[in-house]
Amino acid sequence: MLKRFLLLIFIHLVAATWGVAQVITVCTWNLKDFGKSKTDDEISYIAGTLKDFDIVAIQEVVAGDGGAQTVAQLQDVLNRKGAKWDYTISNPTSGSYKTERYAYLWKTKKITKVGNAWLEKNYAVEIEREPYFCTFKSGNLFFTLVNFHAVTKSQQPEREIKYFKFMPAEYASLNLIFCGDFNCPSTHTVFNPLKSLGYTPALQGQKTSLRQCCINDDCLASAYDNIFYNSYKIKIVEAGIVHFYKDFVSFDAARHLSDHVPVYIKFSAK
């Protein structure tokens, strides 16, 4: 009887485990001029902010000397915070407007990179900093992050974003998740074609860029950073931002670290 009772408990636990969907946390962060200008203390702070996520997408990695090395330094610090991390970094973007690199970092125990990451070359002429694609796997869930940093508002980022509507068809076999700094709010009509395909912004009206200075404790300026996910394939458990600047006595010191807050989602497969 005891063996039968223990067997029933084991079967119940296994069934319960199968019924629990894998939850993945993704963070995207525009880390202003991420390169040699970042101090060891700043790298340590960034790692402490990111250590609880499963995957991190970074924009504004310096294209020249120092960018790739600083990403490697960040990985090294993350590895000393309780989990093993890996990373991949893009080649410099091909446009003439402030060429940069992108980077991904992820926890190897939970996340596996599938194949090679790539810069989108189909629209390298139309998009100054062409997005950086990378496919990941966690359990039975496959998804492809599309890391992007648009031109500034004065340069009309919508002229770049309009090409994103073609990518779901071009990569029909992939579960795309668009993330990054769009320099454009998700309410702009340029996102309507993506929305009509089932892509939903994780944040609704949430400001993500930092002001030059706080006004009556209001330190955020514009709703530029976001994550667009396929609502037919993904269920959002939680979405939000990290108010990292509140950890700094000096707002200028916070802005030296970054003029954008981290944006994150927790999600599972539908």
PDB file of C-alpha atoms in Angstrom:
ATOM      1  CA  MET A   1       0.000   0.000   0.000  1.00  0.00           C
ATOM      2  CA  LEU A   2       2.831   2.372   0.837  1.00  0.00           C
ATOM      3  CA  LYS A   3       4.517   1.763  -2.534  1.00  0.00           C
ATOM      4  CA  ARG A   4       1.249   2.355  -4.338  1.00  0.00           C
ATOM      5  CA  PHE A   5       0.674   5.570  -2.378  1.00  0.00           C
ATOM      6  CA  LEU A   6       4.185   6.848  -3.190  1.00  0.00           C
ATOM      7  CA  LEU A   7       3.703   5.959  -6.867  1.00  0.00           C
ATOM      8  CA  LEU A   8       0.463   7.948  -7.006  1.00  0.00           C
ATOM      9  CA  ILE A   9       2.210  10.950  -5.450  1.00  0.00           C
ATOM     10  CA  PHE A  10       5.036  10.674  -8.001  1.00  0.00           C
ATOM     11  CA  ILE A  11       2.588  10.512 -10.915  1.00  0.00           C
ATOM     12  CA  HIS A  12       0.707  13.524  -9.562  1.00  0.00           C
ATOM     13  CA  LEU A  13       3.911  15.554  -9.246  1.00  0.00           C
ATOM     14  CA  VAL A  14       5.073  14.677 -12.754  1.00  0.00           C
ATOM     15  CA  ALA A  15       1.678  15.563 -14.215  1.00  0.00           C
ATOM     16  CA  ALA A  16       1.692  18.857 -12.347  1.00  0.00           C
ATOM     17  CA  THR A  17       5.170  19.666 -13.667  1.00  0.00           C
ATOM     18  CA  TRP A  18       4.107  18.941 -17.250  1.00  0.00           C
ATOM     19  CA  GLY A  19       1.164  21.252 -16.799  1.00  0.00           C
ATOM     20  CA  VAL A  20       3.305  24.221 -15.749  1.00  0.00           C
ATOM     21  CA  ALA A  21       4.359  26.375 -18.706  1.00  0.00           C
ATOM     22  CA  GLN A  22       7.978  27.479 -18.903  1.00  0.00           C
ATOM     23  CA  VAL A  23       8.232  31.178 -18.025  1.00  0.00           C
ATOM     24  CA  ILE A  24      11.035  33.156 -19.664  1.00  0.00           C
ATOM     25  CA  THR A  25      12.170  36.673 -18.800  1.00  0.00           C
ATOM     26  CA  VAL A  26      13.583  38.931 -21.507  1.00  0.00           C
ATOM     27  CA  CYS A  27      15.021  42.392 -20.890  1.00  0.00           C
ATOM     28  CA  THR A  28      15.949  45.035 -23.458  1.00  0.00           C
ATOM     29  CA  TRP A  29      18.126  47.993 -22.516  1.00  0.00           C
ATOM     30  CA  ASN A  30      19.651  50.853 -24.462  1.00  0.00           C
ATOM     31  CA  LEU A  31      22.938  51.209 -22.573  1.00  0.00           C
ATOM     32  CA  LYS A  32      24.154  54.598 -23.684  1.00  0.00           C
ATOM     33  CA  ASP A  33      27.573  54.402 -25.435  1.00  0.00           C
ATOM     34  CA  PHE A  34      28.271  50.970 -23.987  1.00  0.00           C
ATOM     35  CA  GLY A  35      32.034  50.717 -24.183  1.00  0.00           C
ATOM     36  CA  LYS A  36      35.175  52.014 -22.510  1.00  0.00           C
ATOM     37  CA  SER A  37      33.305  54.968 -21.005  1.00  0.00           C
ATOM     38  CA  LYS A  38      31.626  52.602 -18.530  1.00  0.00           C
ATOM     39  CA  THR A  39      33.479  52.250 -15.223  1.00  0.00           C
ATOM     40  CA  ASP A  40      33.957  48.990 -13.334  1.00  0.00           C
ATOM     41  CA  ASP A  41      31.393  50.179 -10.774  1.00  0.00           C
ATOM     42  CA  GLU A  42      28.879  50.876 -13.549  1.00  0.00           C
ATOM     43  CA  ILE A  43      29.447  47.432 -15.095  1.00  0.00           C
ATOM     44  CA  SER A  44      28.919  45.867 -11.682  1.00  0.00           C
ATOM     45  CA  TYR A  45      25.698  47.836 -11.207  1.00  0.00           C
ATOM     46  CA  ILE A  46      24.427  46.863 -14.676  1.00  0.00           C
ATOM     47  CA  ALA A  47      25.137  43.198 -13.943  1.00  0.00           C
ATOM     48  CA  GLY A  48      23.281  43.441 -10.635  1.00  0.00           C
ATOM     49  CA  THR A  49      20.294  44.932 -12.442  1.00  0.00           C
ATOM     50  CA  LEU A  50      20.261  42.246 -15.149  1.00  0.00           C
ATOM     51  CA  LYS A  51      21.167  39.097 -13.207  1.00  0.00           C
ATOM     52  CA  ASP A  52      17.580  37.967 -12.579  1.00  0.00           C
ATOM     53  CA  PHE A  53      16.581  37.967 -16.269  1.00  0.00           C
ATOM     54  CA  ASP A  54      17.081  34.986 -18.583  1.00  0.00           C
ATOM     55  CA  ILE A  55      18.013  36.927 -21.746  1.00  0.00           C
ATOM     56  CA  VAL A  56      19.164  40.496 -22.236  1.00  0.00           C
ATOM     57  CA  ALA A  57      19.154  42.460 -25.509  1.00  0.00           C
ATOM     58  CA  ILE A  58      21.456  45.494 -25.531  1.00  0.00           C
ATOM     59  CA  GLN A  59      21.503  48.470 -27.869  1.00  0.00           C
ATOM     60  CA  GLU A  60      24.188  51.161 -28.304  1.00  0.00           C
ATOM     61  CA  VAL A  61      27.200  48.914 -27.959  1.00  0.00           C
ATOM     62  CA  VAL A  62      30.132  50.970 -29.248  1.00  0.00           C
ATOM     63  CA  ALA A  63      31.093  49.841 -32.744  1.00  0.00           C
ATOM     64  CA  GLY A  64      34.765  50.681 -32.425  1.00  0.00           C
ATOM     65  CA  ASP A  65      37.385  49.714 -29.899  1.00  0.00           C
ATOM     66  CA  GLY A  66      35.932  48.876 -26.501  1.00  0.00           C
ATOM     67  CA  GLY A  67      32.369  47.769 -27.255  1.00  0.00           C
ATOM     68  CA  ALA A  68      32.944  44.034 -27.647  1.00  0.00           C
ATOM     69  CA  GLN A  69      35.385  44.004 -24.729  1.00  0.00           C
ATOM     70  CA  THR A  70      32.854  45.699 -22.457  1.00  0.00           C
ATOM     71  CA  VAL A  71      30.174  43.125 -23.326  1.00  0.00           C
ATOM     72  CA  ALA A  72      32.683  40.392 -22.443  1.00  0.00           C
ATOM     73  CA  GLN A  73      33.422  42.189 -19.174  1.00  0.00           C
ATOM     74  CA  LEU A  74      29.692  42.332 -18.387  1.00  0.00           C
ATOM     75  CA  GLN A  75      29.397  38.595 -19.035  1.00  0.00           C
ATOM     76  CA  ASP A  76      32.324  37.935 -16.705  1.00  0.00           C
ATOM     77  CA  VAL A  77      30.707  39.930 -13.895  1.00  0.00           C
ATOM     78  CA  LEU A  78      27.351  38.203 -14.467  1.00  0.00           C
ATOM     79  CA  ASN A  79      29.089  34.817 -14.227  1.00  0.00           C
ATOM     80  CA  ARG A  80      30.107  35.737 -10.684  1.00  0.00           C
ATOM     81  CA  LYS A  81      26.538  36.445  -9.601  1.00  0.00           C
ATOM     82  CA  GLY A  82      25.218  32.908  -9.330  1.00  0.00           C
ATOM     83  CA  ALA A  83      24.622  31.718 -12.908  1.00  0.00           C
ATOM     84  CA  LYS A  84      26.599  30.910 -16.050  1.00  0.00           C
ATOM     85  CA  TRP A  85      26.042  33.346 -18.939  1.00  0.00           C
ATOM     86  CA  ASP A  86      26.980  33.372 -22.613  1.00  0.00           C
ATOM     87  CA  TYR A  87      26.790  36.186 -25.161  1.00  0.00           C
ATOM     88  CA  THR A  88      26.858  37.067 -28.826  1.00  0.00           C
ATOM     89  CA  ILE A  89      27.645  40.437 -30.358  1.00  0.00           C
ATOM     90  CA  SER A  90      26.888  41.747 -33.820  1.00  0.00           C
ATOM     91  CA  ASN A  91      29.231  43.214 -36.371  1.00  0.00           C
ATOM     92  CA  PRO A  92      28.925  47.003 -36.671  1.00  0.00           C
ATOM     93  CA  THR A  93      25.720  48.062 -38.389  1.00  0.00           C
ATOM     94  CA  SER A  94      26.216  49.082 -42.005  1.00  0.00           C
ATOM     95  CA  GLY A  95      24.449  52.457 -42.170  1.00  0.00           C
ATOM     96  CA  SER A  96      26.326  55.739 -42.128  1.00  0.00           C
ATOM     97  CA  TYR A  97      24.264  57.141 -39.231  1.00  0.00           C
ATOM     98  CA  LYS A  98      26.049  56.429 -35.922  1.00  0.00           C
ATOM     99  CA  THR A  99      26.994  52.836 -36.598  1.00  0.00           C
ATOM    100  CA  GLU A 100      26.773  50.593 -33.510  1.00  0.00           C
ATOM    101  CA  ARG A 101      26.731  46.981 -32.420  1.00  0.00           C
ATOM    102  CA  TYR A 102      24.010  44.949 -30.723  1.00  0.00           C
ATOM    103  CA  ALA A 103      24.479  42.231 -28.101  1.00  0.00           C
ATOM    104  CA  TYR A 104      22.585  39.403 -26.435  1.00  0.00           C
ATOM    105  CA  LEU A 105      23.461  37.749 -23.129  1.00  0.00           C
ATOM    106  CA  TRP A 106      21.652  34.713 -21.712  1.00  0.00           C
ATOM    107  CA  LYS A 107      21.733  32.153 -18.906  1.00  0.00           C
ATOM    108  CA  THR A 108      23.005  28.886 -20.357  1.00  0.00           C
ATOM    109  CA  LYS A 109      21.199  26.674 -17.836  1.00  0.00           C
ATOM    110  CA  LYS A 110      17.789  27.807 -19.072  1.00  0.00           C
ATOM    111  CA  ILE A 111      18.385  29.187 -22.569  1.00  0.00           C
ATOM    112  CA  THR A 112      20.060  27.704 -25.648  1.00  0.00           C
ATOM    113  CA  LYS A 113      21.058  29.740 -28.693  1.00  0.00           C
ATOM    114  CA  VAL A 114      19.951  28.074 -31.925  1.00  0.00           C
ATOM    115  CA  GLY A 115      22.250  28.609 -34.908  1.00  0.00           C
ATOM    116  CA  ASN A 116      24.025  31.873 -35.594  1.00  0.00           C
ATOM    117  CA  ALA A 117      22.698  35.358 -34.912  1.00  0.00           C
ATOM    118  CA  TRP A 118      22.538  37.700 -37.899  1.00  0.00           C
ATOM    119  CA  LEU A 119      22.114  41.320 -38.897  1.00  0.00           C
ATOM    120  CA  GLU A 120      19.132  41.789 -41.226  1.00  0.00           C
ATOM    121  CA  LYS A 121      20.663  42.626 -44.606  1.00  0.00           C
ATOM    122  CA  ASN A 122      17.463  42.735 -46.671  1.00  0.00           C
ATOM    123  CA  TYR A 123      16.822  46.286 -45.485  1.00  0.00           C
ATOM    124  CA  ALA A 124      20.376  47.424 -44.772  1.00  0.00           C
ATOM    125  CA  VAL A 125      19.878  50.382 -47.122  1.00  0.00           C
ATOM    126  CA  GLU A 126      16.461  51.386 -45.760  1.00  0.00           C
ATOM    127  CA  ILE A 127      17.334  50.865 -42.075  1.00  0.00           C
ATOM    128  CA  GLU A 128      20.440  52.637 -40.781  1.00  0.00           C
ATOM    129  CA  ARG A 129      21.108  50.258 -37.888  1.00  0.00           C
ATOM    130  CA  GLU A 130      19.670  47.042 -39.286  1.00  0.00           C
ATOM    131  CA  PRO A 131      18.158  44.797 -36.568  1.00  0.00           C
ATOM    132  CA  TYR A 132      20.023  41.875 -35.036  1.00  0.00           C
ATOM    133  CA  PHE A 133      18.177  38.523 -35.046  1.00  0.00           C
ATOM    134  CA  CYS A 134      18.895  35.581 -32.758  1.00  0.00           C
ATOM    135  CA  THR A 135      16.871  32.420 -32.194  1.00  0.00           C
ATOM    136  CA  PHE A 136      16.711  30.880 -28.736  1.00  0.00           C
ATOM    137  CA  LYS A 137      15.212  27.732 -27.245  1.00  0.00           C
ATOM    138  CA  SER A 138      13.939  27.056 -23.753  1.00  0.00           C
ATOM    139  CA  GLY A 139      12.365  23.656 -23.261  1.00  0.00           C
ATOM    140  CA  ASN A 140      10.096  23.144 -26.245  1.00  0.00           C
ATOM    141  CA  LEU A 141       9.662  26.870 -26.893  1.00  0.00           C
ATOM    142  CA  PHE A 142      11.567  28.481 -29.773  1.00  0.00           C
ATOM    143  CA  PHE A 143      11.579  32.244 -30.295  1.00  0.00           C
ATOM    144  CA  THR A 144      13.631  34.776 -32.238  1.00  0.00           C
ATOM    145  CA  LEU A 145      14.505  38.158 -30.771  1.00  0.00           C
ATOM    146  CA  VAL A 146      14.815  41.107 -33.156  1.00  0.00           C
ATOM    147  CA  ASN A 147      17.067  43.673 -31.477  1.00  0.00           C
ATOM    148  CA  PHE A 148      16.674  47.193 -32.896  1.00  0.00           C
ATOM    149  CA  HIS A 149      17.791  50.786 -32.355  1.00  0.00           C
ATOM    150  CA  ALA A 150      16.017  53.291 -34.592  1.00  0.00           C
ATOM    151  CA  VAL A 151      17.304  56.650 -35.716  1.00  0.00           C
ATOM    152  CA  THR A 152      16.339  59.561 -33.485  1.00  0.00           C
ATOM    153  CA  LYS A 153      12.950  61.269 -33.609  1.00  0.00           C
ATOM    154  CA  SER A 154      14.326  64.158 -35.700  1.00  0.00           C
ATOM    155  CA  GLN A 155      15.443  61.611 -38.311  1.00  0.00           C
ATOM    156  CA  GLN A 156      11.912  60.127 -38.578  1.00  0.00           C
ATOM    157  CA  PRO A 157      12.263  56.575 -37.213  1.00  0.00           C
ATOM    158  CA  GLU A 158       8.907  55.640 -38.776  1.00  0.00           C
ATOM    159  CA  ARG A 159      10.633  55.565 -42.179  1.00  0.00           C
ATOM    160  CA  GLU A 160      12.624  52.582 -40.866  1.00  0.00           C
ATOM    161  CA  ILE A 161       9.962  50.921 -38.731  1.00  0.00           C
ATOM    162  CA  LYS A 162       7.573  50.652 -41.698  1.00  0.00           C
ATOM    163  CA  TYR A 163       9.673  47.778 -43.069  1.00  0.00           C
ATOM    164  CA  PHE A 164       9.077  45.627 -40.003  1.00  0.00           C
ATOM    165  CA  LYS A 165       5.628  44.681 -41.331  1.00  0.00           C
ATOM    166  CA  PHE A 166       7.328  42.533 -43.988  1.00  0.00           C
ATOM    167  CA  MET A 167       9.475  40.505 -41.601  1.00  0.00           C
ATOM    168  CA  PRO A 168       6.844  38.115 -40.163  1.00  0.00           C
ATOM    169  CA  ALA A 169       6.132  36.838 -43.692  1.00  0.00           C
ATOM    170  CA  GLU A 170       9.810  36.675 -44.607  1.00  0.00           C
ATOM    171  CA  TYR A 171      10.519  34.638 -41.470  1.00  0.00           C
ATOM    172  CA  ALA A 172       7.213  32.796 -41.348  1.00  0.00           C
ATOM    173  CA  SER A 173       8.679  29.792 -39.535  1.00  0.00           C
ATOM    174  CA  LEU A 174      10.049  31.943 -36.700  1.00  0.00           C
ATOM    175  CA  ASN A 175       8.337  33.234 -33.570  1.00  0.00           C
ATOM    176  CA  LEU A 176       9.537  36.834 -33.782  1.00  0.00           C
ATOM    177  CA  ILE A 177       9.764  39.189 -30.800  1.00  0.00           C
ATOM    178  CA  PHE A 178      10.723  42.759 -31.725  1.00  0.00           C
ATOM    179  CA  CYS A 179      12.538  44.596 -28.951  1.00  0.00           C
ATOM    180  CA  GLY A 180      14.622  47.694 -28.421  1.00  0.00           C
ATOM    181  CA  ASP A 181      14.603  51.457 -28.714  1.00  0.00           C
ATOM    182  CA  PHE A 182      12.198  52.473 -31.488  1.00  0.00           C
ATOM    183  CA  ASN A 183      12.463  56.221 -30.774  1.00  0.00           C
ATOM    184  CA  CYS A 184       8.749  56.167 -31.535  1.00  0.00           C
ATOM    185  CA  PRO A 185       5.726  55.435 -29.295  1.00  0.00           C
ATOM    186  CA  SER A 186       3.748  52.247 -29.887  1.00  0.00           C
ATOM    187  CA  THR A 187       0.652  54.391 -30.552  1.00  0.00           C
ATOM    188  CA  HIS A 188       2.156  55.666 -33.817  1.00  0.00           C
ATOM    189  CA  THR A 189       0.281  54.485 -36.915  1.00  0.00           C
ATOM    190  CA  VAL A 190       3.491  52.990 -38.342  1.00  0.00           C
ATOM    191  CA  PHE A 191       2.983  50.049 -35.955  1.00  0.00           C
ATOM    192  CA  ASN A 192      -0.580  49.357 -37.153  1.00  0.00           C
ATOM    193  CA  PRO A 193       0.451  46.795 -39.816  1.00  0.00           C
ATOM    194  CA  LEU A 194       2.379  44.813 -37.199  1.00  0.00           C
ATOM    195  CA  LYS A 195      -0.533  45.037 -34.793  1.00  0.00           C
ATOM    196  CA  SER A 196      -2.899  43.755 -37.498  1.00  0.00           C
ATOM    197  CA  LEU A 197      -0.674  40.661 -37.736  1.00  0.00           C
ATOM    198  CA  GLY A 198      -1.143  39.985 -34.022  1.00  0.00           C
ATOM    199  CA  TYR A 199       1.935  41.770 -32.676  1.00  0.00           C
ATOM    200  CA  THR A 200       1.128  43.546 -29.434  1.00  0.00           C
ATOM    201  CA  PRO A 201       3.275  46.061 -27.536  1.00  0.00           C
ATOM    202  CA  ALA A 202       4.107  44.791 -24.062  1.00  0.00           C
ATOM    203  CA  LEU A 203       3.977  48.336 -22.676  1.00  0.00           C
ATOM    204  CA  GLN A 204       1.072  50.701 -23.250  1.00  0.00           C
ATOM    205  CA  GLY A 205       1.976  54.376 -22.885  1.00  0.00           C
ATOM    206  CA  GLN A 206       4.828  53.689 -20.478  1.00  0.00           C
ATOM    207  CA  LYS A 207       7.622  56.274 -20.742  1.00  0.00           C
ATOM    208  CA  THR A 208      11.089  54.740 -20.920  1.00  0.00           C
ATOM    209  CA  SER A 209      13.633  57.467 -21.726  1.00  0.00           C
ATOM    210  CA  LEU A 210      15.094  59.771 -19.085  1.00  0.00           C
ATOM    211  CA  ARG A 211      14.558  63.523 -18.992  1.00  0.00           C
ATOM    212  CA  GLN A 212      17.535  65.875 -18.804  1.00  0.00           C
ATOM    213  CA  CYS A 213      16.425  66.512 -15.230  1.00  0.00           C
ATOM    214  CA  CYS A 214      13.479  65.415 -13.096  1.00  0.00           C
ATOM    215  CA  ILE A 215      10.462  67.711 -12.828  1.00  0.00           C
ATOM    216  CA  ASN A 216       8.541  67.209  -9.566  1.00  0.00           C
ATOM    217  CA  ASP A 217       9.833  63.621  -9.338  1.00  0.00           C
ATOM    218  CA  ASP A 218       8.797  62.949 -12.954  1.00  0.00           C
ATOM    219  CA  CYS A 219      12.042  61.683 -14.473  1.00  0.00           C
ATOM    220  CA  LEU A 220      10.809  59.944 -17.634  1.00  0.00           C
ATOM    221  CA  ALA A 221      10.350  61.653 -20.998  1.00  0.00           C
ATOM    222  CA  SER A 222       9.112  59.465 -23.869  1.00  0.00           C
ATOM    223  CA  ALA A 223       7.592  56.020 -24.524  1.00  0.00           C
ATOM    224  CA  TYR A 224      10.286  54.859 -26.947  1.00  0.00           C
ATOM    225  CA  ASP A 225      11.445  51.421 -25.736  1.00  0.00           C
ATOM    226  CA  ASN A 226       9.143  48.438 -26.074  1.00  0.00           C
ATOM    227  CA  ILE A 227       8.726  44.764 -26.923  1.00  0.00           C
ATOM    228  CA  PHE A 228       6.292  43.607 -29.605  1.00  0.00           C
ATOM    229  CA  TYR A 229       5.278  39.956 -29.314  1.00  0.00           C
ATOM    230  CA  ASN A 230       3.044  37.641 -31.333  1.00  0.00           C
ATOM    231  CA  SER A 231      -0.100  37.424 -29.213  1.00  0.00           C
ATOM    232  CA  TYR A 232      -1.161  34.249 -31.068  1.00  0.00           C
ATOM    233  CA  LYS A 233       1.936  32.402 -29.872  1.00  0.00           C
ATOM    234  CA  ILE A 234       2.978  34.039 -26.607  1.00  0.00           C
ATOM    235  CA  LYS A 235       1.245  34.716 -23.316  1.00  0.00           C
ATOM    236  CA  ILE A 236       2.570  37.648 -21.286  1.00  0.00           C
ATOM    237  CA  VAL A 237       2.788  36.951 -17.563  1.00  0.00           C
ATOM    238  CA  GLU A 238       4.246  40.336 -16.639  1.00  0.00           C
ATOM    239  CA  ALA A 239       5.695  43.401 -18.364  1.00  0.00           C
ATOM    240  CA  GLY A 240       7.329  46.497 -16.953  1.00  0.00           C
ATOM    241  CA  ILE A 241      10.367  48.709 -16.541  1.00  0.00           C
ATOM    242  CA  VAL A 242      13.182  48.971 -14.011  1.00  0.00           C
ATOM    243  CA  HIS A 243      13.441  52.442 -12.424  1.00  0.00           C
ATOM    244  CA  PHE A 244      17.208  52.077 -12.043  1.00  0.00           C
ATOM    245  CA  TYR A 245      17.806  55.834 -11.723  1.00  0.00           C
ATOM    246  CA  LYS A 246      16.174  55.784  -8.292  1.00  0.00           C
ATOM    247  CA  ASP A 247      19.246  53.944  -7.006  1.00  0.00           C
ATOM    248  CA  PHE A 248      21.465  56.958  -7.769  1.00  0.00           C
ATOM    249  CA  VAL A 249      21.874  59.999  -5.554  1.00  0.00           C
ATOM    250  CA  SER A 250      22.837  62.003  -8.636  1.00  0.00           C
ATOM    251  CA  PHE A 251      20.491  61.967 -11.639  1.00  0.00           C
ATOM    252  CA  ASP A 252      23.452  62.973 -13.823  1.00  0.00           C
ATOM    253  CA  ALA A 253      25.278  59.831 -12.688  1.00  0.00           C
ATOM    254  CA  ALA A 254      22.240  57.754 -13.615  1.00  0.00           C
ATOM    255  CA  ARG A 255      22.114  59.393 -17.043  1.00  0.00           C
ATOM    256  CA  HIS A 256      25.810  58.630 -17.554  1.00  0.00           C
ATOM    257  CA  LEU A 257      24.961  54.959 -17.114  1.00  0.00           C
ATOM    258  CA  SER A 258      21.999  55.183 -19.512  1.00  0.00           C
ATOM    259  CA  ASP A 259      19.348  57.616 -20.674  1.00  0.00           C
ATOM    260  CA  HIS A 260      16.835  54.743 -21.013  1.00  0.00           C
ATOM    261  CA  VAL A 261      15.365  52.343 -18.460  1.00  0.00           C
ATOM    262  CA  PRO A 262      15.398  48.558 -18.913  1.00  0.00           C
ATOM    263  CA  VAL A 263      12.147  47.117 -20.313  1.00  0.00           C
ATOM    264  CA  TYR A 264      11.224  43.504 -19.610  1.00  0.00           C
ATOM    265  CA  ILE A 265       8.625  40.814 -20.196  1.00  0.00           C
ATOM    266  CA  LYS A 266       7.914  37.484 -18.546  1.00  0.00           C
ATOM    267  CA  PHE A 267       6.198  35.148 -20.989  1.00  0.00           C
ATOM    268  CA  SER A 268       5.277  31.575 -21.816  1.00  0.00           C
ATOM    269  CA  ALA A 269       3.996  29.769 -24.873  1.00  0.00           C
ATOM    270  CA  LYS A 270       0.277  29.714 -25.511  1.00  0.00           C
TER     271      LYS A 270
END
